[in-house]
Each structure stands twice: as C-alpha cells, then as structure tokens.
Amino acid sequence: MPKLSTLFRLGVFLVLLAFLLQPQWFEPLLRPLVQANAPVIYNQGSLLQLTLLHLRTVAIAVSAAAMVALALAILVTRESGAEFLPLSRSLVNIGQTFPPVAVLALAVPIFGFGEKPTLIALFLYGLLPIFENALTGLTTLPPSVMEAARGAGMTGGQRLLKVELPLAMPVILAGIRLSVVISLATATIGSTVAAKTLGEVIIAGLQSNNLAFVVQGGLIVATLAVLLHDGLQAAERKLAARMGR
Amino acid sequence: MIEIKNITKRYGETAVVDDVSLTIAPRTVTVVVGTSGSGKTTLLRMINRLVEPTSGTIRLDGEDNRSLPGYELRRRIGYAIQGHGLFPHRTVAQNIATVPTLLGWERARIDAKVDELLQLFQLDPADFGPRFPHELSGGQQQRVGVARALAAEPKVLLMDEPFGALDPIIRAKAQDDLLAIQKHFETTVILVTHDMEEAFQLADRIAVMDKGKVVQYATPAEMLIKPATPFVESLIGVSERPYRLLAIEPVLSAVEPGSADGTAISSTLSQREALAELLWSGRSALPVADPAGAIIGKVSLEGLAKRAAGPV
Ligand SMILES: Nc1ncnc2c1ncn2[C@@H]1O[C@H](COP(=O)(O)OP(=O)(O)O)[C@@H](O)[C@H]1O
Ligand SMILES: [Mg+2]
C-alpha cells in the first residue's frame, strides 16, 4: 500500500496537470482575484507550453552546472589537483555573490535578449551548491573504506567510479536538488530579458494589475519546485538507506 | 618467502621505520607487535606499497615488489584492516568478489569462490551473500573483511589489527578461525597488533618494534626465555612469563608416565589450560587422553612447574 504522503504528492501532480491542460476548469476559483471583465486565465500564450519551456531552461542550465561542478570537484579532490581547491572554491563563490539580475544585465549586451543570458545566470547560480556538496561528499568518505579500496588494488579511476562517486552520490544529489529549486525560481526573472518562462505570466499580471495571473504563475513555479524537491529527496533517501545511513 | 632488507621510511626528519630487515618463511604467521606509533602499520603498508619506502628493498619470492605497478601488486596480496573497510554500497557477495572482479575472473568462478569462502567462514551464502554490510554484526563484518582479502587466493595476507574492534569472545574465535584458514590455504600471514596476548596466540615468529626499529625477531619461546631488551621484557609482562611459556606448548609434550585420578585432560590443550584445570580441581596430577580418548599418561603440577620456570 502506498504511503499517505505518496498519495498526496500524486494528487498535487494531478491537480497541476489538470491546471496546465484545462485551466478554464479553475476559473471560478481565481475569479475573485480580478476586476470584472478582466481575463482570469493567462491568455497571451499556452500555460503548458510556458511550463515546458521553463522546465527545459532549468534542465539545460542545471545539467551543465552539474557536469562542470562535478568535474571540478573530482579534479580538485585528486592528489594532483589539490592545489586548485582554494582557487576553484573562490571562483564558484564569485558566481554566487552576483545577484541574478546583475548577471542578466551583464549578459544581455553580450548575448542579446532571450534564453541565453538566462541560461548563463542559472548555470552560474547552479554551480555552487553542486560543487560544495560534491566536495563534501568526496572529501568525507570513510577512511577505512578508501584504504580497503586501495589495498584491494583498484586504480585511481576504479576507486572514483566504483567507490567514491557511488558513496558520495546522496550528497551530490542533494546539491543538484538545491540547484534545481534555486533555478526554478530564478528562471522566472529570465522573462525580463525575453526568455520564454513562467515569469511571463507573472510579469503580465504585474503590468496589467491582474492578481490572478500573478498567482497562477507563482503557484505553478512553486508546485514544480515542491514536486521536484520531493522526488529528488526520495531518491537520495533510497540511496542512503541502501548503505545503511 | 618475504625478504625485507634495510627498509627505511622517513617523514621529514624522523624515520618512522628505521633500517628494518626481516625474512619471513612461507606458510607461517608472523606477528608484528609494538606500542602505538612504533611504525608497525607503516612497515606493513610498505609490503604492498601503500607506502613507498625511502630506502631498502622488499622481495616476494625473490621478486622485487617494485617490479610491477602498485595496483597489480596489491591484487596479489590480501589486505585486511581494523574496522574491516567493507564497501557499504555493495552486498557481501560483491564485497568478497572485489579482487577477482578486478582480475577479470569469469562469473562462475567468482560465484563459486564467494560461496566457498562464505561457507568457510560459517556464513550461509544464500542468506548472507545478498546482504549489505550494515546488516551484519561486528564479528560477521570482520569475517567478510578477511574473506574479501582471501578471495583471489593470495599467497600473502597482510592484516592490520584485524580483530581490534571485536569483543574478547568473538575475538578469540576469530583468532582460531584465522589459524585454521591459514593452514587451509597455506597463506603467509603478517599480522600487526599491539596486543601481546594475541601475538603469542597466533605467531610462529614475533617481531617487536620500538621507535621504528625491530628490537627482536624470534619465536615466542625464544622471546620469553631470552628477551633482547628491557623493552621486550616489559612488553611480555614479567608476571605473565611462566603462563605464556606454558601456553605455547601442548599438554602432549608434558605427559609423564603413570596414572592419576580425575577427569582426563586432552593432550591437544595447552599446558596453561592443563595447569588451570589442575589448580581448579585441587589435584596434583590428572590423566591425559589422546584425541581418540585413550589414556596416555598423566600431567602433574610438579612437572608443569618445572616447565614454567625460566632459565637460571
Ligand atoms: N603519512 C604520514 N605522514 C607523517 N607521519 C606519519 C604518516 N604516517 C604515519 N606517520 C607517523 O609515523 C609513526 C608511525 O605510525 P604507524 O606506522 O601508523 O604506527 P603504528 O601502526 O605502530 O601505531 C607515527 O608517529 C605517525 O604519526
Ligand atoms: Mg597502526
């Protein structure tokens, strides 16, 4: 029998799906938020399409950030790369001290309007949590396990693939999860530089003083964040439980 | 045969292993003892090159241990450590299969070896093979750690305080099992411990280390009768000497002709156990039975007392 929490998540997902496919069903709920005659459901594009584009932007940015951050973390935790540890830490930290709006503002003159500056901002923002967590995961492995891996005659590459990464995976996944949630929220700002994301809905609402638009845009983003957060966390728990943690 | 020649390891100015030479006969158990920080672990780790020596050579069956890459050398040498170091994300069977898998053995051969070892260590393969390490008791984890070290049938097994984390009863059993398995596979075992009792229990030869040097390398009996330095003497424990001397020899070599009353003692027990039995039963002599149960003579307090006496 599935747990109550699982059923609840499934319910939330179905409601979200229904809202994206048949938004007019929810019109009566949102009606009180707008003045008479104003549109209740976003009418300048498909909510479903915007949601998919929003998710695509996040997926591309986080995948790229995960690959780069993980590669960096692996590099600086090797014996030969240890001297780069402080440098890479500060590089990634700089990415984080820039507010996303500033990154967008700087990126637009270089890359023009659209998805590119948004992707770059999200990418930079996604790096730090993944890098930090990967670093934590790879540097806090049980010493006796690492000793046994060397003692058994594993090469450096074999230790990385067969022991270090699998053992660090729950912590690395936690970093990716943080990065996904941050990116989901930050991507809405991308609409200010004409990226196609759910931010459009919120901005349209703000411009035409339409509270229903703001609420529906915000709720979709929030629900996506909660569902993805939960799903990834469940995966982490499952991995960690297998190792008896 | 393992020949350690003038091996030295320096960290900065200090030599943590200082010009050590030992020759270890095949199919024997050598125990390295010494206080904490005396360089035991470093010496052991230079044999499988987890630590590279500053100078000196180590030969295994005549071959310099630097003649092949470190990881290949280590696949040929078993290595078991304190706290077992089992891979927590792999099952017991996968853990044991580690080195055979690295060596590219066929699946069927690996499976057969895993089953054989689990049975040898009294763990039911069907029950324990699929478990994860955290689903085992401490004693079972330790056995799996040793099974993993033996999986590729190494001629040499290095053990660094392998029983350090076990409680006394499980520890005694693990020591007995190790000796049985060492005989079964005819492995050359080098074991590091700081526990003198364990050393006397297991060793064919004992190497005592003090501040990076081997101060005595001898059989347990030699070491008892002629400790090389006051340090060795204190390590043995002056008040323990007569009992350790009796513990090394079986009752069989203390049997005297004649008969005695009371329950017979097995000739395979140690003389220390016979002494305990005599004292506890309040008798001055007890009959001795061979493994088949036939009475072959007696063992007496007086006889044991003579054997427990040190050189005059
Ligand atoms: N990698 C290292 N760097 C510096 N000193 C070390 C290193 N490894 C061991 N030592 C030192 O060498 C000495 C001997 O250590 P070890 O061989 O582990 O002793 P034991 O196993 O007898 O307790 C200790 O003083 C320890 O601090
Ligand atoms: Mg040690």
PDB file of C-alpha atoms in Angstrom, chain B residues 48-240:
ATOM      1  CA  ASN B  48      52.024  -3.886  -0.605  1.00  0.00           C
ATOM      2  CA  ARG B  49      53.330  -0.394  -1.414  1.00  0.00           C
ATOM      3  CA  LEU B  50      50.505   1.603   0.025  1.00  0.00           C
ATOM      4  CA  VAL B  51      53.540   3.428   1.387  1.00  0.00           C
ATOM      5  CA  GLU B  52      56.697   3.741  -0.699  1.00  0.00           C
ATOM      6  CA  PRO B  53      59.894   3.252   1.328  1.00  0.00           C
ATOM      7  CA  THR B  54      62.568   5.935   1.473  1.00  0.00           C
ATOM      8  CA  SER B  55      65.218   3.255   1.034  1.00  0.00           C
ATOM      9  CA  GLY B  56      65.652  -0.508   1.117  1.00  0.00           C
ATOM     10  CA  THR B  57      64.040  -3.359  -0.780  1.00  0.00           C
ATOM     11  CA  ILE B  58      61.274  -5.870  -0.268  1.00  0.00           C
ATOM     12  CA  ARG B  59      61.268  -9.110  -2.234  1.00  0.00           C
ATOM     13  CA  LEU B  60      58.365 -11.526  -2.542  1.00  0.00           C
ATOM     14  CA  ASP B  61      59.543 -14.979  -3.628  1.00  0.00           C
ATOM     15  CA  GLY B  62      62.712 -13.356  -4.895  1.00  0.00           C
ATOM     16  CA  GLU B  63      60.903 -10.712  -6.950  1.00  0.00           C
ATOM     17  CA  ASP B  64      61.291  -7.029  -6.066  1.00  0.00           C
ATOM     18  CA  ASN B  65      57.869  -5.673  -5.132  1.00  0.00           C
ATOM     19  CA  ARG B  66      58.519  -2.660  -7.355  1.00  0.00           C
ATOM     20  CA  SER B  67      58.755  -4.807 -10.477  1.00  0.00           C
ATOM     21  CA  LEU B  68      55.061  -4.298 -11.236  1.00  0.00           C
ATOM     22  CA  PRO B  69      52.610  -1.409 -10.788  1.00  0.00           C
ATOM     23  CA  GLY B  70      51.385  -0.920  -7.227  1.00  0.00           C
ATOM     24  CA  TYR B  71      47.757  -1.732  -8.001  1.00  0.00           C
ATOM     25  CA  GLU B  72      48.716  -5.025  -9.665  1.00  0.00           C
ATOM     26  CA  LEU B  73      50.938  -5.934  -6.728  1.00  0.00           C
ATOM     27  CA  ARG B  74      48.068  -5.250  -4.320  1.00  0.00           C
ATOM     28  CA  ARG B  75      45.698  -7.529  -6.229  1.00  0.00           C
ATOM     29  CA  ARG B  76      48.116 -10.369  -5.438  1.00  0.00           C
ATOM     30  CA  ILE B  77      48.399  -9.577  -1.737  1.00  0.00           C
ATOM     31  CA  GLY B  78      45.495  -9.902   0.667  1.00  0.00           C
ATOM     32  CA  TYR B  79      44.890  -6.915   2.910  1.00  0.00           C
ATOM     33  CA  ALA B  80      42.568  -6.828   5.913  1.00  0.00           C
ATOM     34  CA  ILE B  81      42.299  -3.871   8.256  1.00  0.00           C
ATOM     35  CA  GLN B  82      40.764  -2.850  11.536  1.00  0.00           C
ATOM     36  CA  GLY B  83      37.170  -1.759  11.086  1.00  0.00           C
ATOM     37  CA  HIS B  84      37.026  -4.119   8.056  1.00  0.00           C
ATOM     38  CA  GLY B  85      36.523  -1.281   5.476  1.00  0.00           C
ATOM     39  CA  LEU B  86      33.720  -3.106   3.670  1.00  0.00           C
ATOM     40  CA  PHE B  87      32.121  -1.161   0.815  1.00  0.00           C
ATOM     41  CA  PRO B  88      28.791  -0.047   2.302  1.00  0.00           C
ATOM     42  CA  HIS B  89      27.063   0.237  -1.095  1.00  0.00           C
ATOM     43  CA  ARG B  90      27.891  -3.296  -2.164  1.00  0.00           C
ATOM     44  CA  THR B  91      26.487  -6.596  -0.974  1.00  0.00           C
ATOM     45  CA  VAL B  92      28.565  -9.093   0.985  1.00  0.00           C
ATOM     46  CA  ALA B  93      28.981 -11.223  -2.158  1.00  0.00           C
ATOM     47  CA  GLN B  94      30.054  -8.194  -4.224  1.00  0.00           C
ATOM     48  CA  ASN B  95      32.470  -7.155  -1.489  1.00  0.00           C
ATOM     49  CA  ILE B  96      34.126 -10.554  -1.441  1.00  0.00           C
ATOM     50  CA  ALA B  97      34.239 -10.577  -5.251  1.00  0.00           C
ATOM     51  CA  THR B  98      36.180  -7.280  -5.366  1.00  0.00           C
ATOM     52  CA  VAL B  99      39.657  -8.513  -6.313  1.00  0.00           C
ATOM     53  CA  PRO B 100      38.541 -11.454  -8.515  1.00  0.00           C
ATOM     54  CA  THR B 101      36.389  -8.961 -10.443  1.00  0.00           C
ATOM     55  CA  LEU B 102      39.345  -6.599 -10.842  1.00  0.00           C
ATOM     56  CA  LEU B 103      41.374  -9.549 -12.110  1.00  0.00           C
ATOM     57  CA  GLY B 104      38.684 -10.372 -14.657  1.00  0.00           C
ATOM     58  CA  TRP B 105      37.760 -13.835 -13.426  1.00  0.00           C
ATOM     59  CA  GLU B 106      34.779 -15.491 -15.081  1.00  0.00           C
ATOM     60  CA  ARG B 107      31.420 -15.037 -13.388  1.00  0.00           C
ATOM     61  CA  ALA B 108      31.026 -18.724 -12.476  1.00  0.00           C
ATOM     62  CA  ARG B 109      34.471 -18.915 -10.924  1.00  0.00           C
ATOM     63  CA  ILE B 110      33.810 -15.786  -8.865  1.00  0.00           C
ATOM     64  CA  ASP B 111      30.455 -17.088  -7.629  1.00  0.00           C
ATOM     65  CA  ALA B 112      31.979 -20.424  -6.647  1.00  0.00           C
ATOM     66  CA  LYS B 113      34.791 -18.693  -4.762  1.00  0.00           C
ATOM     67  CA  VAL B 114      32.379 -16.395  -2.910  1.00  0.00           C
ATOM     68  CA  ASP B 115      30.277 -19.381  -1.836  1.00  0.00           C
ATOM     69  CA  GLU B 116      33.333 -21.347  -0.754  1.00  0.00           C
ATOM     70  CA  LEU B 117      34.637 -18.505   1.383  1.00  0.00           C
ATOM     71  CA  LEU B 118      31.285 -17.709   2.968  1.00  0.00           C
ATOM     72  CA  GLN B 119      30.917 -21.353   3.938  1.00  0.00           C
ATOM     73  CA  LEU B 120      34.449 -21.481   5.259  1.00  0.00           C
ATOM     74  CA  PHE B 121      33.623 -18.516   7.497  1.00  0.00           C
ATOM     75  CA  GLN B 122      30.380 -20.172   8.627  1.00  0.00           C
ATOM     76  CA  LEU B 123      28.095 -17.731   6.837  1.00  0.00           C
ATOM     77  CA  ASP B 124      25.275 -19.236   4.774  1.00  0.00           C
ATOM     78  CA  PRO B 125      25.827 -17.945   1.196  1.00  0.00           C
ATOM     79  CA  ALA B 126      22.106 -17.771   0.369  1.00  0.00           C
ATOM     80  CA  ASP B 127      21.392 -15.765   3.496  1.00  0.00           C
ATOM     81  CA  PHE B 128      24.456 -13.545   3.778  1.00  0.00           C
ATOM     82  CA  GLY B 129      25.582 -13.114   0.153  1.00  0.00           C
ATOM     83  CA  PRO B 130      22.836 -10.624  -0.777  1.00  0.00           C
ATOM     84  CA  ARG B 131      23.021  -8.638   2.468  1.00  0.00           C
ATOM     85  CA  PHE B 132      24.591  -5.219   2.786  1.00  0.00           C
ATOM     86  CA  PRO B 133      27.428  -4.791   5.308  1.00  0.00           C
ATOM     87  CA  HIS B 134      25.301  -2.773   7.729  1.00  0.00           C
ATOM     88  CA  GLU B 135      23.011  -5.794   8.036  1.00  0.00           C
ATOM     89  CA  LEU B 136      25.779  -7.843   9.710  1.00  0.00           C
ATOM     90  CA  SER B 137      27.110  -8.000  13.262  1.00  0.00           C
ATOM     91  CA  GLY B 138      30.609  -6.735  14.000  1.00  0.00           C
ATOM     92  CA  GLY B 139      32.037 -10.247  14.047  1.00  0.00           C
ATOM     93  CA  GLN B 140      30.374 -11.122  10.741  1.00  0.00           C
ATOM     94  CA  GLN B 141      31.646  -7.924   9.125  1.00  0.00           C
ATOM     95  CA  GLN B 142      35.146  -8.769  10.245  1.00  0.00           C
ATOM     96  CA  ARG B 143      34.880 -12.279   8.772  1.00  0.00           C
ATOM     97  CA  VAL B 144      33.661 -10.866   5.461  1.00  0.00           C
ATOM     98  CA  GLY B 145      36.600  -8.444   5.515  1.00  0.00           C
ATOM     99  CA  VAL B 146      39.037 -11.352   5.819  1.00  0.00           C
ATOM    100  CA  ALA B 147      37.111 -13.383   3.222  1.00  0.00           C
ATOM    101  CA  ARG B 148      37.420 -10.451   0.798  1.00  0.00           C
ATOM    102  CA  ALA B 149      41.159 -10.282   1.435  1.00  0.00           C
ATOM    103  CA  LEU B 150      41.498 -14.002   0.623  1.00  0.00           C
ATOM    104  CA  ALA B 151      39.193 -14.108  -2.410  1.00  0.00           C
ATOM    105  CA  ALA B 152      41.867 -14.058  -5.108  1.00  0.00           C
ATOM    106  CA  GLU B 153      43.856 -16.774  -3.308  1.00  0.00           C
ATOM    107  CA  PRO B 154      46.824 -14.572  -2.399  1.00  0.00           C
ATOM    108  CA  LYS B 155      49.966 -16.248  -1.139  1.00  0.00           C
ATOM    109  CA  VAL B 156      50.455 -13.403   1.315  1.00  0.00           C
ATOM    110  CA  LEU B 157      47.888 -11.889   3.653  1.00  0.00           C
ATOM    111  CA  LEU B 158      48.616  -8.622   5.456  1.00  0.00           C
ATOM    112  CA  MET B 159      46.437  -7.833   8.478  1.00  0.00           C
ATOM    113  CA  ASP B 160      46.494  -4.575  10.426  1.00  0.00           C
ATOM    114  CA  GLU B 161      44.874  -5.036  13.839  1.00  0.00           C
ATOM    115  CA  PRO B 162      42.126  -7.061  12.163  1.00  0.00           C
ATOM    116  CA  PHE B 163      40.483  -8.061  15.439  1.00  0.00           C
ATOM    117  CA  GLY B 164      40.915  -4.737  17.210  1.00  0.00           C
ATOM    118  CA  ALA B 165      37.232  -3.843  17.140  1.00  0.00           C
ATOM    119  CA  LEU B 166      35.910  -7.205  18.379  1.00  0.00           C
ATOM    120  CA  ASP B 167      34.848  -8.123  21.900  1.00  0.00           C
ATOM    121  CA  PRO B 168      37.014 -10.741  23.676  1.00  0.00           C
ATOM    122  CA  ILE B 169      34.902 -13.846  23.000  1.00  0.00           C
ATOM    123  CA  ILE B 170      34.355 -13.175  19.297  1.00  0.00           C
ATOM    124  CA  ARG B 171      37.968 -12.166  19.080  1.00  0.00           C
ATOM    125  CA  ALA B 172      39.232 -15.493  20.414  1.00  0.00           C
ATOM    126  CA  LYS B 173      37.052 -17.311  17.898  1.00  0.00           C
ATOM    127  CA  ALA B 174      38.263 -15.094  15.054  1.00  0.00           C
ATOM    128  CA  GLN B 175      41.863 -15.883  16.006  1.00  0.00           C
ATOM    129  CA  ASP B 176      41.190 -19.633  15.971  1.00  0.00           C
ATOM    130  CA  ASP B 177      39.415 -19.317  12.613  1.00  0.00           C
ATOM    131  CA  LEU B 178      42.335 -17.371  11.183  1.00  0.00           C
ATOM    132  CA  LEU B 179      44.799 -20.112  12.116  1.00  0.00           C
ATOM    133  CA  ALA B 180      42.537 -22.787  10.613  1.00  0.00           C
ATOM    134  CA  ILE B 181      42.133 -20.841   7.379  1.00  0.00           C
ATOM    135  CA  GLN B 182      45.827 -20.013   7.224  1.00  0.00           C
ATOM    136  CA  LYS B 183      46.572 -23.748   7.335  1.00  0.00           C
ATOM    137  CA  HIS B 184      43.806 -24.496   4.819  1.00  0.00           C
ATOM    138  CA  PHE B 185      45.095 -22.080   2.153  1.00  0.00           C
ATOM    139  CA  GLU B 186      48.760 -22.273   3.255  1.00  0.00           C
ATOM    140  CA  THR B 187      48.875 -18.487   3.316  1.00  0.00           C
ATOM    141  CA  THR B 188      51.812 -16.487   4.624  1.00  0.00           C
ATOM    142  CA  VAL B 189      50.278 -14.142   7.179  1.00  0.00           C
ATOM    143  CA  ILE B 190      51.821 -10.957   8.523  1.00  0.00           C
ATOM    144  CA  LEU B 191      49.680  -9.505  11.269  1.00  0.00           C
ATOM    145  CA  VAL B 192      50.102  -6.267  13.157  1.00  0.00           C
ATOM    146  CA  THR B 193      48.808  -5.898  16.688  1.00  0.00           C
ATOM    147  CA  HIS B 194      49.595  -4.065  19.904  1.00  0.00           C
ATOM    148  CA  ASP B 195      48.190  -6.959  21.918  1.00  0.00           C
ATOM    149  CA  MET B 196      50.929  -9.276  23.228  1.00  0.00           C
ATOM    150  CA  GLU B 197      48.383 -11.952  24.140  1.00  0.00           C
ATOM    151  CA  GLU B 198      47.232 -12.040  20.519  1.00  0.00           C
ATOM    152  CA  ALA B 199      50.830 -12.216  19.325  1.00  0.00           C
ATOM    153  CA  PHE B 200      51.601 -15.265  21.454  1.00  0.00           C
ATOM    154  CA  GLN B 201      48.328 -16.877  20.462  1.00  0.00           C
ATOM    155  CA  LEU B 202      48.936 -16.596  16.710  1.00  0.00           C
ATOM    156  CA  ALA B 203      52.610 -16.251  15.953  1.00  0.00           C
ATOM    157  CA  ASP B 204      55.177 -18.639  14.590  1.00  0.00           C
ATOM    158  CA  ARG B 205      57.548 -15.710  14.902  1.00  0.00           C
ATOM    159  CA  ILE B 206      57.151 -12.356  16.584  1.00  0.00           C
ATOM    160  CA  ALA B 207      58.819  -9.095  15.537  1.00  0.00           C
ATOM    161  CA  VAL B 208      58.843  -6.496  18.285  1.00  0.00           C
ATOM    162  CA  MET B 209      59.049  -2.890  17.084  1.00  0.00           C
ATOM    163  CA  ASP B 210      60.130   0.085  19.150  1.00  0.00           C
ATOM    164  CA  LYS B 211      60.545   3.587  17.712  1.00  0.00           C
ATOM    165  CA  GLY B 212      60.806   2.352  14.138  1.00  0.00           C
ATOM    166  CA  LYS B 213      63.301  -0.415  14.826  1.00  0.00           C
ATOM    167  CA  VAL B 214      62.765  -4.147  15.135  1.00  0.00           C
ATOM    168  CA  VAL B 215      64.358  -4.870  18.503  1.00  0.00           C
ATOM    169  CA  GLN B 216      63.742  -8.614  18.471  1.00  0.00           C
ATOM    170  CA  TYR B 217      62.593 -11.105  15.862  1.00  0.00           C
ATOM    171  CA  ALA B 218      62.200 -14.579  17.324  1.00  0.00           C
ATOM    172  CA  THR B 219      59.857 -17.448  18.081  1.00  0.00           C
ATOM    173  CA  PRO B 220      57.576 -16.908  21.063  1.00  0.00           C
ATOM    174  CA  ALA B 221      59.577 -19.353  23.183  1.00  0.00           C
ATOM    175  CA  GLU B 222      62.897 -17.712  22.392  1.00  0.00           C
ATOM    176  CA  MET B 223      61.439 -14.333  23.158  1.00  0.00           C
ATOM    177  CA  LEU B 224      60.189 -15.499  26.557  1.00  0.00           C
ATOM    178  CA  ILE B 225      63.408 -17.147  27.561  1.00  0.00           C
ATOM    179  CA  LYS B 226      65.740 -14.508  26.161  1.00  0.00           C
ATOM    180  CA  PRO B 227      64.094 -11.138  25.710  1.00  0.00           C
ATOM    181  CA  ALA B 228      66.533  -8.989  23.750  1.00  0.00           C
ATOM    182  CA  THR B 229      65.920  -5.723  25.590  1.00  0.00           C
ATOM    183  CA  PRO B 230      64.196  -4.497  28.743  1.00  0.00           C
ATOM    184  CA  PHE B 231      61.511  -3.102  26.431  1.00  0.00           C
ATOM    185  CA  VAL B 232      60.689  -6.578  25.103  1.00  0.00           C
ATOM    186  CA  GLU B 233      60.677  -7.890  28.646  1.00  0.00           C
ATOM    187  CA  SER B 234      58.223  -5.235  29.780  1.00  0.00           C
ATOM    188  CA  LEU B 235      56.036  -5.843  26.738  1.00  0.00           C
ATOM    189  CA  ILE B 236      55.796  -9.535  27.586  1.00  0.00           C
ATOM    190  CA  GLY B 237      54.944  -8.651  31.164  1.00  0.00           C
ATOM    191  CA  VAL B 238      57.173 -10.114  33.864  1.00  0.00           C
ATOM    192  CA  SER B 239      54.271 -11.656  35.776  1.00  0.00           C
ATOM    193  CA  GLU B 240      52.894 -13.275  32.619  1.00  0.00           C
TER     194      GLU B 240
END
